[in-house]
C-alpha positions as MATLAB code, in Angstrom:
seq = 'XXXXXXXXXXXXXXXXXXXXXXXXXXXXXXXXXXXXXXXXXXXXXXXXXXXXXXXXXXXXXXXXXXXXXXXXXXXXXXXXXXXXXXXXXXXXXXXXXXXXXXXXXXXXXXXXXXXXXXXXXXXXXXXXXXXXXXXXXXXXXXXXXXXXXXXXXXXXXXXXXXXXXXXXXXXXX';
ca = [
     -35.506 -143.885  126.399;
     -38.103 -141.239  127.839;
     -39.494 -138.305  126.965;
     -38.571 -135.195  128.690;
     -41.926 -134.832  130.227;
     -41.473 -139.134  132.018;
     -37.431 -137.967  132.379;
     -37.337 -138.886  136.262;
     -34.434 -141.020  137.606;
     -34.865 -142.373  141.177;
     -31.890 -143.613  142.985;
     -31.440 -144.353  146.927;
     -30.378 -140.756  147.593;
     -31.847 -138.547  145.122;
     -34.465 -138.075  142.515;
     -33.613 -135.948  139.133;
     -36.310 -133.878  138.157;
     -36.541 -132.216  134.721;
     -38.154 -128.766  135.227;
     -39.978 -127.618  132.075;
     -40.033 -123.958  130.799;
     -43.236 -122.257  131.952;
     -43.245 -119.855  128.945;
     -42.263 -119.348  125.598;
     -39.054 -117.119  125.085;
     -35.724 -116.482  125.419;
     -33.424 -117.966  128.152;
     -31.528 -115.352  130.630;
     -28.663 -116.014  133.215;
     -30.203 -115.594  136.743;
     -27.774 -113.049  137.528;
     -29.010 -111.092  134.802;
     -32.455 -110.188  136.551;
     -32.674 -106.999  137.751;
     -33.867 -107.985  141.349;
     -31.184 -108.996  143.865;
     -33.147 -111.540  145.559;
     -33.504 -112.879  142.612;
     -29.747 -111.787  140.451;
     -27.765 -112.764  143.912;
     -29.285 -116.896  144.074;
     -31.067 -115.977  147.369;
     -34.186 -117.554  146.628;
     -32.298 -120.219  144.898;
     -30.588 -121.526  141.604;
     -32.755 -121.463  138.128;
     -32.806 -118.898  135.108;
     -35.307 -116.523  133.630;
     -37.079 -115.977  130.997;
     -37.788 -112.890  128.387;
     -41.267 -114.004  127.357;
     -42.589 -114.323  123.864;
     -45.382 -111.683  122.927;
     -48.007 -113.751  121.576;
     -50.360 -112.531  118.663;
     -53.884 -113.418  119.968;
     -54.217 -113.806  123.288;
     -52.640 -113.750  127.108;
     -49.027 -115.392  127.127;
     -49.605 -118.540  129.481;
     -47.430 -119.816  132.209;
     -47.684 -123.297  132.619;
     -46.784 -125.950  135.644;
     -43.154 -126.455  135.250;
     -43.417 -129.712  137.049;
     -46.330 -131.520  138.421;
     -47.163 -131.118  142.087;
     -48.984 -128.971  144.474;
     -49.703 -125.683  143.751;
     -48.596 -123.921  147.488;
     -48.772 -120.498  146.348;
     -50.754 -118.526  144.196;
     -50.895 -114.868  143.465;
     -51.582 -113.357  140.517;
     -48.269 -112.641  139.456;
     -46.021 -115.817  140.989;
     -46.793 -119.246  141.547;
     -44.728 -121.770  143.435;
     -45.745 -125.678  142.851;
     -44.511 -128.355  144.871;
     -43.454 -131.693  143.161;
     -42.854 -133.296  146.178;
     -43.126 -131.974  150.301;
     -40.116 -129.693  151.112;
     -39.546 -129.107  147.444;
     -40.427 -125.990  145.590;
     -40.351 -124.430  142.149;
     -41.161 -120.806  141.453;
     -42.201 -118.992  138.967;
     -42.144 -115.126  138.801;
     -44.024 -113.484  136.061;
     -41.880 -110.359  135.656;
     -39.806 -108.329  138.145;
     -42.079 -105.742  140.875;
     -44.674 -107.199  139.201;
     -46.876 -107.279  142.586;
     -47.506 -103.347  142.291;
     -50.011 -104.134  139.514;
     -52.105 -105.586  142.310;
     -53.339 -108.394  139.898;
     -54.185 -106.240  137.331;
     -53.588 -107.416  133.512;
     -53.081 -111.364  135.042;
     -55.912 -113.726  134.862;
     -55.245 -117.109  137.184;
     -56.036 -120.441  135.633;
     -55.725 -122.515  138.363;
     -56.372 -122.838  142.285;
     -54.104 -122.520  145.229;
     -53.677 -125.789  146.575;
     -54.679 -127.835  143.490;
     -53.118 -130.462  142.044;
     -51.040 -129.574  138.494;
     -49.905 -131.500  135.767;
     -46.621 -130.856  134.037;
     -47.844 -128.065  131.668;
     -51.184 -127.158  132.493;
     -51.675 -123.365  132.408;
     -51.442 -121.442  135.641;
     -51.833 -117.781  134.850;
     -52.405 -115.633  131.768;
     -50.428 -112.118  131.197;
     -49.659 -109.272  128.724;
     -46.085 -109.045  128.960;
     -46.530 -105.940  126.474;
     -48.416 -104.516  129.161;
     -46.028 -104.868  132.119;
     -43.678 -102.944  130.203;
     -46.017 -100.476  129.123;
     -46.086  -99.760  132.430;
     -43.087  -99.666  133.110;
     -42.022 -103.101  134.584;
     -39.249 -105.601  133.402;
     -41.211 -108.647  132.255;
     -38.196 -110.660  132.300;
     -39.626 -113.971  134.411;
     -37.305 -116.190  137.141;
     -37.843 -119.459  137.418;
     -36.438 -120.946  140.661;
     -35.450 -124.051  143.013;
     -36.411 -121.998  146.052;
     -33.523 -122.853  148.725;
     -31.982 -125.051  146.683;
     -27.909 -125.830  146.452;
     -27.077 -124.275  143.741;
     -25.224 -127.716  142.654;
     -28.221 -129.497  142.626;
     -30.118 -127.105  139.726;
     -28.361 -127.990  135.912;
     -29.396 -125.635  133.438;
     -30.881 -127.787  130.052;
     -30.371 -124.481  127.714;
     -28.258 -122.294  127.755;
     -28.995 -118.135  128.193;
     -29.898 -117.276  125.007;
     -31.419 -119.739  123.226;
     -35.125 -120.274  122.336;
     -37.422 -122.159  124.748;
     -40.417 -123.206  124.128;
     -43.182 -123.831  127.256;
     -42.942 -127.605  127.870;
     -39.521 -128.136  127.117;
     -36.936 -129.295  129.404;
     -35.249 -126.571  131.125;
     -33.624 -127.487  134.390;
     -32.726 -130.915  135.872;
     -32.475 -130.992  139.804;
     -31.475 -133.425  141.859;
     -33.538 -133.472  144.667;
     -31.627 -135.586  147.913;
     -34.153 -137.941  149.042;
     -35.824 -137.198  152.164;
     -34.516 -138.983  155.526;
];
């Protein structure tokens, strides 16, 4: 047996990746993000997240997966486990009109991640005192929508680290 964060399966036509949460909070249906790029499955299959508020400190988003990190702003990150593959993470919805403001990045564009390590730092308090949904997607961008399992179910607990979504990635060739 493995633990979720060694819990990869390779066969001769796919690999099954278990995606960890990012953040601490409480799991939403995708379709329940008020964003239509998002709500519709056009950037791809996943859930969201309602982030905890934490008492001391920035909330953290952490590497959902180890990989590449290909994009990096201040309020989304995308890392790539493996080439062609890509996992999002979207700290809140219109979050880009803060212009960075409130987010403090942990990491590098183009680094290498581990599973877990911190990414970006955010007052979700804040993006809603603003008025902003901080409501968070997490997404296989262009992935089949088959391919993406959800581990828990919308409205349950999650805690950052823990399994969240398996995909089964179709080996390349």
């Amino acid at each position: 047996m493995t633990s979720a964060h060694e819990d990869v399966v390779t066969s001769v036509s796919a690999t099954r990746l278990v995606l960890a949460a990012p953040l601490d909070g409480v799991v939403h249906a995708l379709e329940d993000v008020p964003d239509h790029v998002f709500s519709a499955g056009i950037a791809g299959p996943g859930v969201a997240i309602e982030p905890s508020r934490p008492q001391h400190g920035p909330a953290l988003a952490h590497a959902p997966v180890a990989g590449r990190l290909v994009t990096l702003f201040a309020h989304a990150f995308a890392v790539e486990p493996s080439p062609g593959s890509t996992v999002l993470v979207h700290l809140g919805i219109d979050t880009v009109r803060l212009a960075g403001e409130g987010f403090a990045l942990y990491a590098s564009e183009g680094e290498e991640v581990a599973l877990s390590d911190p990414v970006i730092g955010w007052a979700p308090d804040d993006v809603e005192a603003r008025g902003l949904d901080a409501l968070s997607p997490v997404v296989v961008l262009q992935a089949e929508p088959d391919s993406v399992e959800l581990l828990v179910e919308p409205g349950r607990t999650v805690t950052a680290g823990a399994p969240l979504l398996a995909w089964t990635v179709p080996s390349p060739g």
